[in-house]
Coordinates of C-alpha atoms (C1' of nucleotides) in Angstrom, one line a residue:
Chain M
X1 CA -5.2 7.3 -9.9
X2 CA -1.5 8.0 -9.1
X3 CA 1.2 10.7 -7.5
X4 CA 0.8 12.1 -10.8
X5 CA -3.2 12.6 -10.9
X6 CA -3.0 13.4 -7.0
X7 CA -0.3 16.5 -7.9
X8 CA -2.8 17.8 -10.6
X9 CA -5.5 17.7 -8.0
X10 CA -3.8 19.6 -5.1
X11 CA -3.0 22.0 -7.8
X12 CA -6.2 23.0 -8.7
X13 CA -6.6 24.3 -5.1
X14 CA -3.6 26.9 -6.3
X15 CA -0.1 27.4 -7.9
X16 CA 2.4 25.1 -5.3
X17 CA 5.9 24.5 -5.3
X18 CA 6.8 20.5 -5.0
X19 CA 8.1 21.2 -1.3
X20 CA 4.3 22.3 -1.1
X21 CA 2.7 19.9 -2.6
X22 CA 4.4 17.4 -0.3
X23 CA 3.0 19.3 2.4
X24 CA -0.6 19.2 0.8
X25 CA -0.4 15.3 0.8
X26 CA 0.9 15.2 4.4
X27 CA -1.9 17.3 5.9
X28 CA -4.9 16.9 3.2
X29 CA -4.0 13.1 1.7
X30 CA -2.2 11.3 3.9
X31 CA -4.7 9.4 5.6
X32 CA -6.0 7.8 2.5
X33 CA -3.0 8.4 -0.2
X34 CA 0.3 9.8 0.8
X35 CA 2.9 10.3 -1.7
X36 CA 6.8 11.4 -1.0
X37 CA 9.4 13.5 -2.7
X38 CA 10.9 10.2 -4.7
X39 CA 7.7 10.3 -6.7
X40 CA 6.3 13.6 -6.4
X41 CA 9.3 14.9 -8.1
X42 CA 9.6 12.6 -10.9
X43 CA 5.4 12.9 -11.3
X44 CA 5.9 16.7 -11.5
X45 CA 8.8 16.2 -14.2
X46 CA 6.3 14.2 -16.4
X47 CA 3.5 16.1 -16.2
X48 CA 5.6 18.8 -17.3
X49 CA 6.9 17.4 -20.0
X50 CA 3.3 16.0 -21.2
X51 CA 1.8 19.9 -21.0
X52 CA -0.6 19.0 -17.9
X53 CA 1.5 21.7 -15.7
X54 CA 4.0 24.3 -16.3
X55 CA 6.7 25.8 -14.1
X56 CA 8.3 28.9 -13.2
X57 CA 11.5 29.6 -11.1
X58 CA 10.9 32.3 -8.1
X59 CA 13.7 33.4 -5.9
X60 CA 13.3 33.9 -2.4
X61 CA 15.3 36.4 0.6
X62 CA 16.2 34.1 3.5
X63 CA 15.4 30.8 1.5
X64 CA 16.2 28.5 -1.3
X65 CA 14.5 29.9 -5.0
X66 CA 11.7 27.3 -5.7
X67 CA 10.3 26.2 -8.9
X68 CA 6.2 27.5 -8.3
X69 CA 4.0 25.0 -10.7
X70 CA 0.5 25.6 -12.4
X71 CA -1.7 23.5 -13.7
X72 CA -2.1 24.1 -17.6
X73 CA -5.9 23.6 -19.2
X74 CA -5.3 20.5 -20.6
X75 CA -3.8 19.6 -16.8
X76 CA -7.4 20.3 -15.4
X77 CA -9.3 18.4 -18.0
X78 CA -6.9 15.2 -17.6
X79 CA -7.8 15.7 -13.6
X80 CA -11.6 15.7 -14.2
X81 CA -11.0 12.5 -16.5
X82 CA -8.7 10.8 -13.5
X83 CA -11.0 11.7 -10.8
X84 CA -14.2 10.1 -12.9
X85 CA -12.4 6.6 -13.2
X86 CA -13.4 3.6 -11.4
X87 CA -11.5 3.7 -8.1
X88 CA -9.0 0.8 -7.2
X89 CA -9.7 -1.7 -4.4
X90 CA -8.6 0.0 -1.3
X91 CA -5.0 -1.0 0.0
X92 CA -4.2 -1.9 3.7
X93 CA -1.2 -3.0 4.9
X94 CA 0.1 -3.7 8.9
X95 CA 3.2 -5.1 9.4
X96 CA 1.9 -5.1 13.5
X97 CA -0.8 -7.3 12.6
X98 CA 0.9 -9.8 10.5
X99 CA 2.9 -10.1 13.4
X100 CA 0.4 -11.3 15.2
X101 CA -0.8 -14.3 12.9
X102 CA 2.7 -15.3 14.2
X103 CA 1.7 -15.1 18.0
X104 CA 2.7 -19.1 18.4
X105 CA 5.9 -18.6 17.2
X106 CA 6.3 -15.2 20.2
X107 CA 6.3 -15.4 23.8
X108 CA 3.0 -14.8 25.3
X109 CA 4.5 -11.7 26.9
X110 CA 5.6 -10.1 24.0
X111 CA 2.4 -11.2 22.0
X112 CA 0.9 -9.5 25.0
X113 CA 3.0 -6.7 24.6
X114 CA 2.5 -5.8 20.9
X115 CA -0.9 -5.7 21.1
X116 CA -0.8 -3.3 23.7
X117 CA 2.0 -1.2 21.3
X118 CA -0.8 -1.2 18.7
X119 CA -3.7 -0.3 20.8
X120 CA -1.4 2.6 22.5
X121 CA -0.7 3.5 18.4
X122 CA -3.9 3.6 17.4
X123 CA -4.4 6.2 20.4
X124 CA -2.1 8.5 19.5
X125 CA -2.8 8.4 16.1
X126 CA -6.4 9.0 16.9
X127 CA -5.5 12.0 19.3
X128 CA -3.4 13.5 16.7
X129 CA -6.5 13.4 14.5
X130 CA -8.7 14.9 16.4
X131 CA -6.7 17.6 17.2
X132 CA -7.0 18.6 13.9
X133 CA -10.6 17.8 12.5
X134 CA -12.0 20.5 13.6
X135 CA -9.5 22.6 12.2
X136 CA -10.0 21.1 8.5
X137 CA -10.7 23.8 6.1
X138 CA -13.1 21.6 3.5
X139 CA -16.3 19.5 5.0
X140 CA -14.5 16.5 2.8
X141 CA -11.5 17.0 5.0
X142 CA -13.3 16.7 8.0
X143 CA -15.2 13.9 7.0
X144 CA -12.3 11.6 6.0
X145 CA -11.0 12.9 9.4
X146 CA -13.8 11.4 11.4
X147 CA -13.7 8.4 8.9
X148 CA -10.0 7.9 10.7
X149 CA -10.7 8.5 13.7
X150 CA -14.1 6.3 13.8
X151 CA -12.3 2.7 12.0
X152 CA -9.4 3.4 14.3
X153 CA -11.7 3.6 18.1
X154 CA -13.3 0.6 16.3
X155 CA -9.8 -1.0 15.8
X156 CA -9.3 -0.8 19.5
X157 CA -12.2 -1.6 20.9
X158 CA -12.4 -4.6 18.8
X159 CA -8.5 -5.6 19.6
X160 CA -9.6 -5.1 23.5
X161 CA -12.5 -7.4 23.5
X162 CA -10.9 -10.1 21.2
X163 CA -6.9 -10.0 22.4
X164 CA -7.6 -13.1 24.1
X165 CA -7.7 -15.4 21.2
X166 CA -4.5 -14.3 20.1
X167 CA -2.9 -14.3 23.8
X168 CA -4.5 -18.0 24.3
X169 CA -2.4 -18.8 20.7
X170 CA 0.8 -17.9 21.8
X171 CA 0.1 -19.5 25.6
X172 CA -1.2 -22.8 23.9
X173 CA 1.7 -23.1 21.7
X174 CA 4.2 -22.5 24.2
X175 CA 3.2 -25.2 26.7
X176 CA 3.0 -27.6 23.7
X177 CA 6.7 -26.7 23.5
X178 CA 7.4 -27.5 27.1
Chain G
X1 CA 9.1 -6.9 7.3
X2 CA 9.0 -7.5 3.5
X3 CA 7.7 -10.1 1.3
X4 CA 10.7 -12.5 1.9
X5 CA 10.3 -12.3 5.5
X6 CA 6.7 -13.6 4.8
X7 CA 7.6 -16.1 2.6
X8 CA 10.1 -17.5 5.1
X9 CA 6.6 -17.6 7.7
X10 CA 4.8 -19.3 5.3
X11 CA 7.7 -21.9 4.7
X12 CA 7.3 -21.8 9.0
X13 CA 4.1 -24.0 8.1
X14 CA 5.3 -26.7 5.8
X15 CA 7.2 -26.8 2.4
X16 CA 5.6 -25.0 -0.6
X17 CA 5.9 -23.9 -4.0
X18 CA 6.0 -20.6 -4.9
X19 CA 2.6 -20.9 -6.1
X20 CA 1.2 -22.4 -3.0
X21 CA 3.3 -19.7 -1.4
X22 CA 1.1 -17.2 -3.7
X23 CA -2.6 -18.8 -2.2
X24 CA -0.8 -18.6 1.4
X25 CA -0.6 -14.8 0.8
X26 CA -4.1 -14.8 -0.5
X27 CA -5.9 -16.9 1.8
X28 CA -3.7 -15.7 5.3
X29 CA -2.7 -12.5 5.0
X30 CA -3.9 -10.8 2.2
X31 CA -6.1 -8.6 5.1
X32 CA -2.7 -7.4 6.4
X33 CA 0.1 -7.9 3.7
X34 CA -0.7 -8.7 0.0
X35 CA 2.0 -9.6 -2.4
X36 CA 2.0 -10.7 -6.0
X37 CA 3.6 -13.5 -7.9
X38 CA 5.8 -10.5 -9.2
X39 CA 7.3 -9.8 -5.6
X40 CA 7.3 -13.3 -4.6
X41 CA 9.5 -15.6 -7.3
X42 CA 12.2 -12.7 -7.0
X43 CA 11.7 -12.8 -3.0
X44 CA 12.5 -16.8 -3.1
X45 CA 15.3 -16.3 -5.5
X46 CA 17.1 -14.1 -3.0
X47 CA 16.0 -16.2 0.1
X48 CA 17.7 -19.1 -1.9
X49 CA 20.8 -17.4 -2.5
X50 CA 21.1 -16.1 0.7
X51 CA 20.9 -19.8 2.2
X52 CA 17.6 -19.3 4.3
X53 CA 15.6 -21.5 1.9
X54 CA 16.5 -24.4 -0.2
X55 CA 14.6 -26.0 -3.5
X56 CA 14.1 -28.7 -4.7
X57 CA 12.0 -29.7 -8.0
X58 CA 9.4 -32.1 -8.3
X59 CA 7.6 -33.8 -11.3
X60 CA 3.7 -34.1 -11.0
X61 CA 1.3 -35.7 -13.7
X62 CA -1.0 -33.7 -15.3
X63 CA 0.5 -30.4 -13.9
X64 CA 3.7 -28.7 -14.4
X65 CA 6.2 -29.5 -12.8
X66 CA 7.1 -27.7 -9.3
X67 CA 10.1 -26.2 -7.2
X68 CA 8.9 -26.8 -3.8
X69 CA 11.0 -24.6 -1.1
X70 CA 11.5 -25.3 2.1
X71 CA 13.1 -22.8 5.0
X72 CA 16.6 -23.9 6.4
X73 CA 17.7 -23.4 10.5
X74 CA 19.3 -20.4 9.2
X75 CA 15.7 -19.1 7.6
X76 CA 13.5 -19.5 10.6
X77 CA 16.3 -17.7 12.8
X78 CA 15.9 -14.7 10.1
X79 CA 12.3 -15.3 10.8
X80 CA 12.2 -15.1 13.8
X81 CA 14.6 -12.0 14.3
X82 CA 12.6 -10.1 11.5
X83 CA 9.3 -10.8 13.4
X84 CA 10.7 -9.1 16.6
X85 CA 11.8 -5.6 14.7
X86 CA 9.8 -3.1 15.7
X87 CA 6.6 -3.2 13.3
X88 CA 6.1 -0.2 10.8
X89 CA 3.7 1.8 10.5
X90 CA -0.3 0.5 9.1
X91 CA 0.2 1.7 5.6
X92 CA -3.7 2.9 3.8
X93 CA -4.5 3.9 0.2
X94 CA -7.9 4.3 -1.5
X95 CA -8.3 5.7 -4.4
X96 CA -12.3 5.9 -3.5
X97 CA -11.8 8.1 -0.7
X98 CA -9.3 10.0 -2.2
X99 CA -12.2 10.9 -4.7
X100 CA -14.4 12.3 -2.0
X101 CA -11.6 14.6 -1.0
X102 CA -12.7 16.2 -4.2
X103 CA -16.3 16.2 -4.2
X104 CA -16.5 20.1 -4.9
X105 CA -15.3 19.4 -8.5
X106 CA -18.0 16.0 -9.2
X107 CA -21.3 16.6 -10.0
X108 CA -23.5 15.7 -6.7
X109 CA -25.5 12.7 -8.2
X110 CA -21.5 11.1 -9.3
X111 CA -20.7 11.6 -5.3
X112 CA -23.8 10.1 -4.4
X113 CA -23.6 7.4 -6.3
X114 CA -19.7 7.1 -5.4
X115 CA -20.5 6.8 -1.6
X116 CA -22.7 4.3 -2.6
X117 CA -20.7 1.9 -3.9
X118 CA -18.4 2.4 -1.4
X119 CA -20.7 1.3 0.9
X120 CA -21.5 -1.5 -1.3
X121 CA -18.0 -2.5 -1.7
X122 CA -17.6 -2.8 1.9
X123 CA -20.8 -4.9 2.1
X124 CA -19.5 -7.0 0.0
X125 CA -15.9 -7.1 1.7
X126 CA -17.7 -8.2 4.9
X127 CA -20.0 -11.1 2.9
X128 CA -16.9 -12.8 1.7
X129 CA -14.9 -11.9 5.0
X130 CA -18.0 -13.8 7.5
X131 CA -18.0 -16.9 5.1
X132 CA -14.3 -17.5 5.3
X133 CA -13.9 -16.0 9.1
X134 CA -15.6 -19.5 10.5
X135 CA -13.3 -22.0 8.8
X136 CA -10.2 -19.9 9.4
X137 CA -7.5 -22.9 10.9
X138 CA -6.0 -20.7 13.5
X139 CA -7.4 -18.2 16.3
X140 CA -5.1 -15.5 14.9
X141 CA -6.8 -16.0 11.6
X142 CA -10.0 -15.4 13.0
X143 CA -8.8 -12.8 15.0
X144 CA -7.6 -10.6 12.1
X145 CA -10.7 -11.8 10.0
X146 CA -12.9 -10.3 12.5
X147 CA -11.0 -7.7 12.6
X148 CA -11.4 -7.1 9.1
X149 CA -15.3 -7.2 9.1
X150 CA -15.7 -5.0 12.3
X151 CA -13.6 -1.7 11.1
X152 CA -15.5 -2.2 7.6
X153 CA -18.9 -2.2 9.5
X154 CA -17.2 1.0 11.6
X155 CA -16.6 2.8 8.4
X156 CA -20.3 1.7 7.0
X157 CA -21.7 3.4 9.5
X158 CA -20.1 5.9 9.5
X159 CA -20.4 6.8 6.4
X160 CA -23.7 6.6 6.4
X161 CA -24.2 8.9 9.0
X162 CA -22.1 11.5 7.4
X163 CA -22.0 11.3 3.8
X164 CA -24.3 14.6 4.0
X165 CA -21.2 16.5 4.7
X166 CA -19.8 15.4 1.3
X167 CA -22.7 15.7 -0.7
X168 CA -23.4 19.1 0.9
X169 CA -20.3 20.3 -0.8
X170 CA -21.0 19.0 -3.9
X171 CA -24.1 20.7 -3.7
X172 CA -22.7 23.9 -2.6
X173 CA -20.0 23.9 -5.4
X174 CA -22.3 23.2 -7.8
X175 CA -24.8 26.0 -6.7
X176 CA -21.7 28.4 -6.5
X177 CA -20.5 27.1 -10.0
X178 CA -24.0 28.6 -11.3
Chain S
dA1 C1' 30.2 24.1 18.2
dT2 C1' 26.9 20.9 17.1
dT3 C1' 22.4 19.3 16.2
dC4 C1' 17.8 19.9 14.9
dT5 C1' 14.2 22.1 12.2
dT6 C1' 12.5 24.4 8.3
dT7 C1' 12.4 25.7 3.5
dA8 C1' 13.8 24.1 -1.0
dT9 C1' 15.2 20.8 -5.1
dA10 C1' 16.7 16.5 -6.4
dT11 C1' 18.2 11.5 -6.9
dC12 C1' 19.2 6.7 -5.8
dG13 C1' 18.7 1.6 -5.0
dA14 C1' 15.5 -1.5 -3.5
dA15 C1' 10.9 -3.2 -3.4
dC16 C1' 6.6 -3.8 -5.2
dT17 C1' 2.6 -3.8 -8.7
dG18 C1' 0.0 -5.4 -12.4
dA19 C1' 0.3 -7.2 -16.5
dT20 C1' 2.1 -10.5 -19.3
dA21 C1' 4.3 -14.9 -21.0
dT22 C1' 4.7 -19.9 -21.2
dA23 C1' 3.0 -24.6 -20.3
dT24 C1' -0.7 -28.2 -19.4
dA25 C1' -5.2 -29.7 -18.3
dT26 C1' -10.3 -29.5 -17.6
dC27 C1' -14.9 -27.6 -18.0
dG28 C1' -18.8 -25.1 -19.8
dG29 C1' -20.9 -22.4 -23.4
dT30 C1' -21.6 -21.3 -28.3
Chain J
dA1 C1' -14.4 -27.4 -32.8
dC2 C1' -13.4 -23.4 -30.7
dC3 C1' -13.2 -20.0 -27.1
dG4 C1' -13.1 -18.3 -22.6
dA5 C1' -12.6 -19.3 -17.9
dT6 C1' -10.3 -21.7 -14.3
dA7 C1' -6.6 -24.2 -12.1
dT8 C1' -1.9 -25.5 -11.5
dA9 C1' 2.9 -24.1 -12.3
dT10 C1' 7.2 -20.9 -13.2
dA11 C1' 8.8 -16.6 -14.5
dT12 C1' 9.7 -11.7 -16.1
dC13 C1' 8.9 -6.9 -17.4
dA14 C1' 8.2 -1.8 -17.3
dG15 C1' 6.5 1.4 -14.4
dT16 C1' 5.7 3.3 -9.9
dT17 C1' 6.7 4.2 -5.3
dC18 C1' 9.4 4.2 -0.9
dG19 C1' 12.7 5.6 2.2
dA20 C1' 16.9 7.3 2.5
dT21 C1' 20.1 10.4 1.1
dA22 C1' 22.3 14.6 -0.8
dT23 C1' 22.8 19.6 -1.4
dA24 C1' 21.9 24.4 0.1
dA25 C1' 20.7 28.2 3.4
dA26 C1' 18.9 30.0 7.6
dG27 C1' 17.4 30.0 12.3
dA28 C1' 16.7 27.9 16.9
dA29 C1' 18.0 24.9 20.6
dT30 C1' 21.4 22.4 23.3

DNA sequence: ATTCTTTATATCGAACTGATATATATCGGT
DNA sequence: ACCGATATATATCAGTTCGATATAAAGAAT
């Protein structure tokens, strides 16, 4: 599964420009595969070129023409075939976190600090999200919506009720230095 | 933060080769930042250039021989200035969940059994994650395994509890479909 | 007047991924 | 004896993606 398989997908929903489809990752895929115009673009030119989509130029009043894309038969067949692979290991990555394997080499105030930056994070992001959840259109949508929104309250609570270890890290290490 | 700023941590704990540098990544911080041999040898060829590691080979008996790096004065300043940039933001991919976001096109029993071993997967995440969380060296380590264990058992549960709403639409499609 | 935002297409250099290659040694299974 | 798996080692490759940037036009905000 790649940009590529993900562009087929959110074209089966409907013809889409590649400005559009960018904005179908951001508010449909983003919380579990986001993709931006460096690859969409290049994904779009491929798939073009291998028959999965085609392309037609549309001008516009009051905007820049844009280059609508379908998905072809042979596009919606190689989607089905994608979507029936065995899925990849998922893929996390935090660069806050790492940080905080790090706390003895940080003062205990900004070891402190950053975990209160990520808590405070993890609070907006879960705000923003429930905003829209109940606004999905697709009972997938909302469910990968909760699914955010449920790992990230457990995140904090978690982070709340454990901070100390990582606190008593960066305090221990620091009067060893003095 | 990139893979050369870790590497530079990991030199932060003692001299290593850039295989040893490899199992760091695995064993420490492959929860929060993963990075392949692929990433890493080009990494310490950079880091050595740029004067914040140096190298030095060594002969072994019944193993290759090794270049075994070690960070300069100049690399754990660098390390310590890239650990105090503002963190990015948590970066999430799965390809699994992805799936689910197009349940409506997969026959019900594939997104049952999908959620399954999703569930499954996790399971077995968490297994590996308790054995190892216990003789993890440092408090952060165990912090972040923890960590790792208590949003998996977060999304288990969750996904338990609402997995209906996927298979629902399945369902539904399926029904429509017919 | 300038900056920001939106709608559009597109590209670039840097970074990373996953696979692969080479080398040596050991172990277990056929 | 051979093969595959595992471990210790270094290294590279083609493909993919990221984040920034560029260009264009229009409208809104400062």
């Amino acid at each position: 599964m790649n940009v590529r398989t993900l562009c087929l997908g959110i074209l089966t929903y409907g013809d889409a420009s590649g400005y559009e489809i960018k904005k179908a990752f951001q508010e449909r895929l983003s919380l579990v595969f986001d993709a931006g115009f460096g690859s969409i673009y290049p994904a779009l030119n491929k798939l073009t070129e291998d028959g999965f989509v085609s392309c037609r130029a549309e001008a516009q009043s009051k905007r820049p023409d844009k280059k609508v894309y379908s998905i072809t038969t042979e596009g919606q067949l190689k989607f089905l075939d994608d979507l029936q692979q065995q899925p990849a290991e998922d893929k996390f990555r935090s660069e806050a976190l790492t940080t905080l394997l790090f706390a003895h080499l940080l003062q205990p105030r900004n070891v402190s600090e950053l975990i209160d930056e990520i808590i405070t994070n993890y609070e907006q992001n879960i705000d923003v999200l429930s905003k829209g959840c109940d606004i999905k259109r697709s009972h997938s949508e909302k469910f990968l919506c909760g699914f955010g929104v449920t790992v990230r309250k457990a995140a904090i609570t978690y982070m709340q009720d454990n901070r100390h270890l990582v606190e008593a890290e960066s305090l221990l290490s620091q009067n060893a230095a003095e």
